[in-house]
Amino acid sequence: MSEEQVMKRMNIRISGLGGQGAVTAAHLLAMAANKMGKYSISNPFFGAEKRMAPAESYVRIGPMKIYDRGELVFPEVIMVFHPQVITMQKSYTAPFYSGIKENGLIIINTNVDLLTDEDHKRLEDLNVAVLNHDATHMALEIGGTELSTNMAMIGACAGITKVVDLPALEAALQDRFGKRYVASGGTATLDEAIKKKYAKKEQLLQKNNDTIKKSYEIASEWVKTSGYSPAFYGPGEFDAVAAAAAS
């Protein structure tokens, strides 16, 4: 990989409701990044573990070791898993795009525009690209259950940002659901609910992988006309930053 191809660190905030798999989505993205030799940290942030309560998770992915964790205040990418995050302010950050960086990206699980004129103006001023992506419909159509909504969302994120690729996501999915991964609390309960939707584990993996791939393809086409592009280090810049971090 040349210096020009080294992507800068990407901070992703996922806002949704309990039971939508926001924590699982963050973990899969982080696992996929590790498969590609990148560094990552994912962590959840929520109150009472119950369905439909606000939930957030965070993913930090980059070419160098990452030491900070906790709430992600200034993300490059925001994913909104449920319209109520916007319409009913069911989020730990209000407005939902609080802290979004200039030239950032927002992916919203919706088939209609949920933003006000003021929202559009603020985001346009920051040159933030917004994709309205009907992830739930895609999950039902391909995955056969709305529990695959998170798969459609991470597929869209990967398709646009290229922060992780499809082979890495497939490998992460295999590790998460195909092998003996031990989750805890509400995440473990959700994992079991997902598995019960399918007669065989292979079917679970295939359906979720198909959902990710289709979403990735759609998002890859969208980004061609969106004006969005992730940030990369310039020639020689990565080596200088890496050396400074190591000293």
PDB file of C-alpha atoms in Angstrom, residues 25-184:
ATOM      1  CA  ALA A  25     -22.748  -3.644  14.199  1.00  0.00           C
ATOM      2  CA  ALA A  26     -19.946  -1.740  15.915  1.00  0.00           C
ATOM      3  CA  HIS A  27     -18.253  -4.976  16.921  1.00  0.00           C
ATOM      4  CA  LEU A  28     -18.440  -6.414  13.395  1.00  0.00           C
ATOM      5  CA  LEU A  29     -16.916  -3.283  11.857  1.00  0.00           C
ATOM      6  CA  ALA A  30     -14.106  -3.371  14.411  1.00  0.00           C
ATOM      7  CA  MET A  31     -13.501  -7.086  13.828  1.00  0.00           C
ATOM      8  CA  ALA A  32     -13.444  -6.559  10.063  1.00  0.00           C
ATOM      9  CA  ALA A  33     -10.879  -3.774  10.469  1.00  0.00           C
ATOM     10  CA  ASN A  34      -8.660  -6.102  12.492  1.00  0.00           C
ATOM     11  CA  LYS A  35      -8.934  -8.716   9.724  1.00  0.00           C
ATOM     12  CA  MET A  36      -7.455  -6.131   7.369  1.00  0.00           C
ATOM     13  CA  GLY A  37      -4.544  -5.363   9.687  1.00  0.00           C
ATOM     14  CA  LYS A  38      -6.019  -2.099  10.923  1.00  0.00           C
ATOM     15  CA  TYR A  39      -6.450  -1.020  14.525  1.00  0.00           C
ATOM     16  CA  SER A  40      -9.892  -0.594  16.045  1.00  0.00           C
ATOM     17  CA  ILE A  41     -11.869  -0.116  19.234  1.00  0.00           C
ATOM     18  CA  SER A  42     -15.638  -0.526  19.598  1.00  0.00           C
ATOM     19  CA  ASN A  43     -17.727   0.147  22.659  1.00  0.00           C
ATOM     20  CA  PRO A  44     -21.401   0.639  23.567  1.00  0.00           C
ATOM     21  CA  PHE A  45     -23.094   3.440  25.467  1.00  0.00           C
ATOM     22  CA  PHE A  46     -26.595   2.914  26.827  1.00  0.00           C
ATOM     23  CA  GLY A  47     -28.734   3.107  29.942  1.00  0.00           C
ATOM     24  CA  ALA A  48     -31.155   0.347  30.897  1.00  0.00           C
ATOM     25  CA  GLU A  49     -30.742  -2.629  28.561  1.00  0.00           C
ATOM     26  CA  LYS A  50     -34.230  -2.891  27.091  1.00  0.00           C
ATOM     27  CA  ARG A  51     -35.820  -2.849  23.687  1.00  0.00           C
ATOM     28  CA  MET A  52     -36.642   0.533  22.127  1.00  0.00           C
ATOM     29  CA  ALA A  53     -34.630   2.528  24.670  1.00  0.00           C
ATOM     30  CA  PRO A  54     -31.946   4.824  23.203  1.00  0.00           C
ATOM     31  CA  ALA A  55     -28.667   3.062  22.467  1.00  0.00           C
ATOM     32  CA  GLU A  56     -25.400   4.191  20.951  1.00  0.00           C
ATOM     33  CA  SER A  57     -22.220   2.429  19.980  1.00  0.00           C
ATOM     34  CA  TYR A  58     -18.915   3.732  18.729  1.00  0.00           C
ATOM     35  CA  VAL A  59     -16.227   2.432  16.399  1.00  0.00           C
ATOM     36  CA  ARG A  60     -12.765   3.888  15.965  1.00  0.00           C
ATOM     37  CA  ILE A  61     -10.712   2.502  13.060  1.00  0.00           C
ATOM     38  CA  GLY A  62      -7.289   3.623  11.924  1.00  0.00           C
ATOM     39  CA  PRO A  63      -3.796   2.685  10.701  1.00  0.00           C
ATOM     40  CA  MET A  64      -2.205   3.225  14.131  1.00  0.00           C
ATOM     41  CA  LYS A  65      -2.951   2.027  17.652  1.00  0.00           C
ATOM     42  CA  ILE A  66      -5.989   3.650  19.250  1.00  0.00           C
ATOM     43  CA  TYR A  67      -6.016   4.341  22.966  1.00  0.00           C
ATOM     44  CA  ASP A  68      -9.078   6.504  23.559  1.00  0.00           C
ATOM     45  CA  ARG A  69     -12.494   4.980  24.080  1.00  0.00           C
ATOM     46  CA  GLY A  70     -15.840   5.988  25.529  1.00  0.00           C
ATOM     47  CA  GLU A  71     -18.381   8.399  24.083  1.00  0.00           C
ATOM     48  CA  LEU A  72     -17.540   9.602  20.588  1.00  0.00           C
ATOM     49  CA  VAL A  73     -18.271  13.312  20.496  1.00  0.00           C
ATOM     50  CA  PHE A  74     -16.823  14.293  17.111  1.00  0.00           C
ATOM     51  CA  PRO A  75     -17.487  11.543  14.536  1.00  0.00           C
ATOM     52  CA  GLU A  76     -16.640  11.507  10.850  1.00  0.00           C
ATOM     53  CA  VAL A  77     -19.548   9.142  10.226  1.00  0.00           C
ATOM     54  CA  ILE A  78     -22.948   8.851  11.922  1.00  0.00           C
ATOM     55  CA  MET A  79     -25.321   5.966  11.332  1.00  0.00           C
ATOM     56  CA  VAL A  80     -28.944   6.313  12.454  1.00  0.00           C
ATOM     57  CA  PHE A  81     -30.632   2.951  12.847  1.00  0.00           C
ATOM     58  CA  HIS A  82     -34.158   4.159  13.649  1.00  0.00           C
ATOM     59  CA  PRO A  83     -36.196   7.235  12.572  1.00  0.00           C
ATOM     60  CA  GLN A  84     -37.186   7.900  16.214  1.00  0.00           C
ATOM     61  CA  VAL A  85     -33.595   8.933  16.878  1.00  0.00           C
ATOM     62  CA  ILE A  86     -34.482  11.988  14.780  1.00  0.00           C
ATOM     63  CA  THR A  87     -38.251  12.427  15.106  1.00  0.00           C
ATOM     64  CA  MET A  88     -38.476  11.792  18.859  1.00  0.00           C
ATOM     65  CA  GLN A  89     -34.925  12.794  19.838  1.00  0.00           C
ATOM     66  CA  LYS A  90     -34.263   9.279  21.143  1.00  0.00           C
ATOM     67  CA  SER A  91     -30.541   9.835  21.218  1.00  0.00           C
ATOM     68  CA  TYR A  92     -27.851  10.685  23.734  1.00  0.00           C
ATOM     69  CA  THR A  93     -26.772  13.516  21.457  1.00  0.00           C
ATOM     70  CA  ALA A  94     -29.221  16.177  20.319  1.00  0.00           C
ATOM     71  CA  PRO A  95     -29.525  17.042  17.566  1.00  0.00           C
ATOM     72  CA  PHE A  96     -28.549  13.590  16.324  1.00  0.00           C
ATOM     73  CA  TYR A  97     -25.786  15.040  14.134  1.00  0.00           C
ATOM     74  CA  SER A  98     -24.169  16.935  17.015  1.00  0.00           C
ATOM     75  CA  GLY A  99     -20.396  16.973  16.631  1.00  0.00           C
ATOM     76  CA  ILE A 100     -20.309  15.711  13.027  1.00  0.00           C
ATOM     77  CA  LYS A 101     -17.075  16.801  11.408  1.00  0.00           C
ATOM     78  CA  GLU A 102     -16.789  18.833   8.239  1.00  0.00           C
ATOM     79  CA  ASN A 103     -16.929  16.651   5.082  1.00  0.00           C
ATOM     80  CA  GLY A 104     -18.533  13.890   7.116  1.00  0.00           C
ATOM     81  CA  LEU A 105     -21.188  11.327   6.303  1.00  0.00           C
ATOM     82  CA  ILE A 106     -24.610  10.479   7.745  1.00  0.00           C
ATOM     83  CA  ILE A 107     -26.495   7.291   6.858  1.00  0.00           C
ATOM     84  CA  ILE A 108     -30.137   7.170   7.986  1.00  0.00           C
ATOM     85  CA  ASN A 109     -32.341   4.093   7.943  1.00  0.00           C
ATOM     86  CA  THR A 110     -35.365   5.634   6.236  1.00  0.00           C
ATOM     87  CA  ASN A 111     -37.150   5.821   2.902  1.00  0.00           C
ATOM     88  CA  VAL A 112     -38.243   9.459   3.395  1.00  0.00           C
ATOM     89  CA  ASP A 113     -36.452  12.691   4.206  1.00  0.00           C
ATOM     90  CA  LEU A 114     -36.639  13.220   7.988  1.00  0.00           C
ATOM     91  CA  LEU A 115     -34.535  16.371   8.167  1.00  0.00           C
ATOM     92  CA  THR A 116     -35.828  19.894   8.603  1.00  0.00           C
ATOM     93  CA  ASP A 117     -34.764  22.774   6.394  1.00  0.00           C
ATOM     94  CA  GLU A 118     -32.533  23.932   9.251  1.00  0.00           C
ATOM     95  CA  ASP A 119     -30.927  20.484   9.469  1.00  0.00           C
ATOM     96  CA  HIS A 120     -30.229  20.488   5.743  1.00  0.00           C
ATOM     97  CA  LYS A 121     -28.711  23.977   5.909  1.00  0.00           C
ATOM     98  CA  ARG A 122     -26.411  23.096   8.816  1.00  0.00           C
ATOM     99  CA  LEU A 123     -25.197  19.911   7.184  1.00  0.00           C
ATOM    100  CA  GLU A 124     -24.730  21.564   3.789  1.00  0.00           C
ATOM    101  CA  ASP A 125     -22.624  24.270   5.453  1.00  0.00           C
ATOM    102  CA  LEU A 126     -20.392  21.495   6.832  1.00  0.00           C
ATOM    103  CA  ASN A 127     -20.369  19.696   3.465  1.00  0.00           C
ATOM    104  CA  VAL A 128     -21.810  16.590   5.128  1.00  0.00           C
ATOM    105  CA  ALA A 129     -23.223  13.950   2.759  1.00  0.00           C
ATOM    106  CA  VAL A 130     -26.533  12.364   3.781  1.00  0.00           C
ATOM    107  CA  LEU A 131     -27.809   9.008   2.518  1.00  0.00           C
ATOM    108  CA  ASN A 132     -31.403   7.965   3.218  1.00  0.00           C
ATOM    109  CA  HIS A 133     -31.067   4.198   3.077  1.00  0.00           C
ATOM    110  CA  ASP A 134     -34.075   1.899   3.584  1.00  0.00           C
ATOM    111  CA  ALA A 135     -32.093  -0.696   5.513  1.00  0.00           C
ATOM    112  CA  THR A 136     -35.120  -2.287   7.202  1.00  0.00           C
ATOM    113  CA  HIS A 137     -36.809  -2.990   3.862  1.00  0.00           C
ATOM    114  CA  MET A 138     -33.587  -4.499   2.554  1.00  0.00           C
ATOM    115  CA  ALA A 139     -33.231  -6.609   5.702  1.00  0.00           C
ATOM    116  CA  LEU A 140     -36.762  -7.984   5.305  1.00  0.00           C
ATOM    117  CA  GLU A 141     -36.380  -8.579   1.591  1.00  0.00           C
ATOM    118  CA  ILE A 142     -32.970 -10.274   1.669  1.00  0.00           C
ATOM    119  CA  GLY A 143     -32.318 -11.298   5.255  1.00  0.00           C
ATOM    120  CA  GLY A 144     -35.908 -12.331   5.901  1.00  0.00           C
ATOM    121  CA  THR A 145     -36.066 -10.449   9.211  1.00  0.00           C
ATOM    122  CA  GLU A 146     -35.757  -6.870  10.422  1.00  0.00           C
ATOM    123  CA  LEU A 147     -33.027  -8.130  12.755  1.00  0.00           C
ATOM    124  CA  SER A 148     -30.732  -7.921   9.722  1.00  0.00           C
ATOM    125  CA  THR A 149     -31.179  -4.134   9.583  1.00  0.00           C
ATOM    126  CA  ASN A 150     -27.797  -3.658  11.197  1.00  0.00           C
ATOM    127  CA  MET A 151     -26.213  -5.774   8.452  1.00  0.00           C
ATOM    128  CA  ALA A 152     -27.691  -3.491   5.790  1.00  0.00           C
ATOM    129  CA  MET A 153     -26.382  -0.458   7.646  1.00  0.00           C
ATOM    130  CA  ILE A 154     -22.805  -1.684   8.005  1.00  0.00           C
ATOM    131  CA  GLY A 155     -22.875  -2.769   4.367  1.00  0.00           C
ATOM    132  CA  ALA A 156     -23.792   0.781   3.382  1.00  0.00           C
ATOM    133  CA  CYS A 157     -21.094   2.256   5.617  1.00  0.00           C
ATOM    134  CA  ALA A 158     -18.443  -0.008   4.107  1.00  0.00           C
ATOM    135  CA  GLY A 159     -19.676   0.586   0.560  1.00  0.00           C
ATOM    136  CA  ILE A 160     -19.351   4.339   0.917  1.00  0.00           C
ATOM    137  CA  THR A 161     -16.293   4.787   3.115  1.00  0.00           C
ATOM    138  CA  LYS A 162     -14.335   1.624   2.159  1.00  0.00           C
ATOM    139  CA  VAL A 163     -13.087   1.621   5.760  1.00  0.00           C
ATOM    140  CA  VAL A 164     -13.433  -2.182   5.593  1.00  0.00           C
ATOM    141  CA  ASP A 165     -14.022  -4.471   2.620  1.00  0.00           C
ATOM    142  CA  LEU A 166     -16.471  -7.297   1.923  1.00  0.00           C
ATOM    143  CA  PRO A 167     -14.050 -10.210   2.528  1.00  0.00           C
ATOM    144  CA  ALA A 168     -13.178  -8.759   5.945  1.00  0.00           C
ATOM    145  CA  LEU A 169     -16.851  -8.306   6.845  1.00  0.00           C
ATOM    146  CA  GLU A 170     -17.610 -11.870   5.775  1.00  0.00           C
ATOM    147  CA  ALA A 171     -14.763 -13.151   7.951  1.00  0.00           C
ATOM    148  CA  ALA A 172     -15.964 -11.050  10.899  1.00  0.00           C
ATOM    149  CA  LEU A 173     -19.495 -12.370  10.440  1.00  0.00           C
ATOM    150  CA  GLN A 174     -18.183 -15.933  10.451  1.00  0.00           C
ATOM    151  CA  ASP A 175     -16.280 -15.283  13.676  1.00  0.00           C
ATOM    152  CA  ARG A 176     -19.254 -13.659  15.359  1.00  0.00           C
ATOM    153  CA  PHE A 177     -22.001 -16.134  14.473  1.00  0.00           C
ATOM    154  CA  GLY A 178     -20.205 -19.145  13.010  1.00  0.00           C
ATOM    155  CA  LYS A 179     -17.788 -19.739  15.857  1.00  0.00           C
ATOM    156  CA  ARG A 180     -18.112 -19.787  19.596  1.00  0.00           C
ATOM    157  CA  TYR A 181     -18.179 -16.094  20.437  1.00  0.00           C
ATOM    158  CA  VAL A 182     -19.235 -15.212  23.990  1.00  0.00           C
ATOM    159  CA  ALA A 183     -21.363 -12.077  24.281  1.00  0.00           C
ATOM    160  CA  SER A 184     -22.964 -10.691  27.419  1.00  0.00           C
TER     161      SER A 184
END
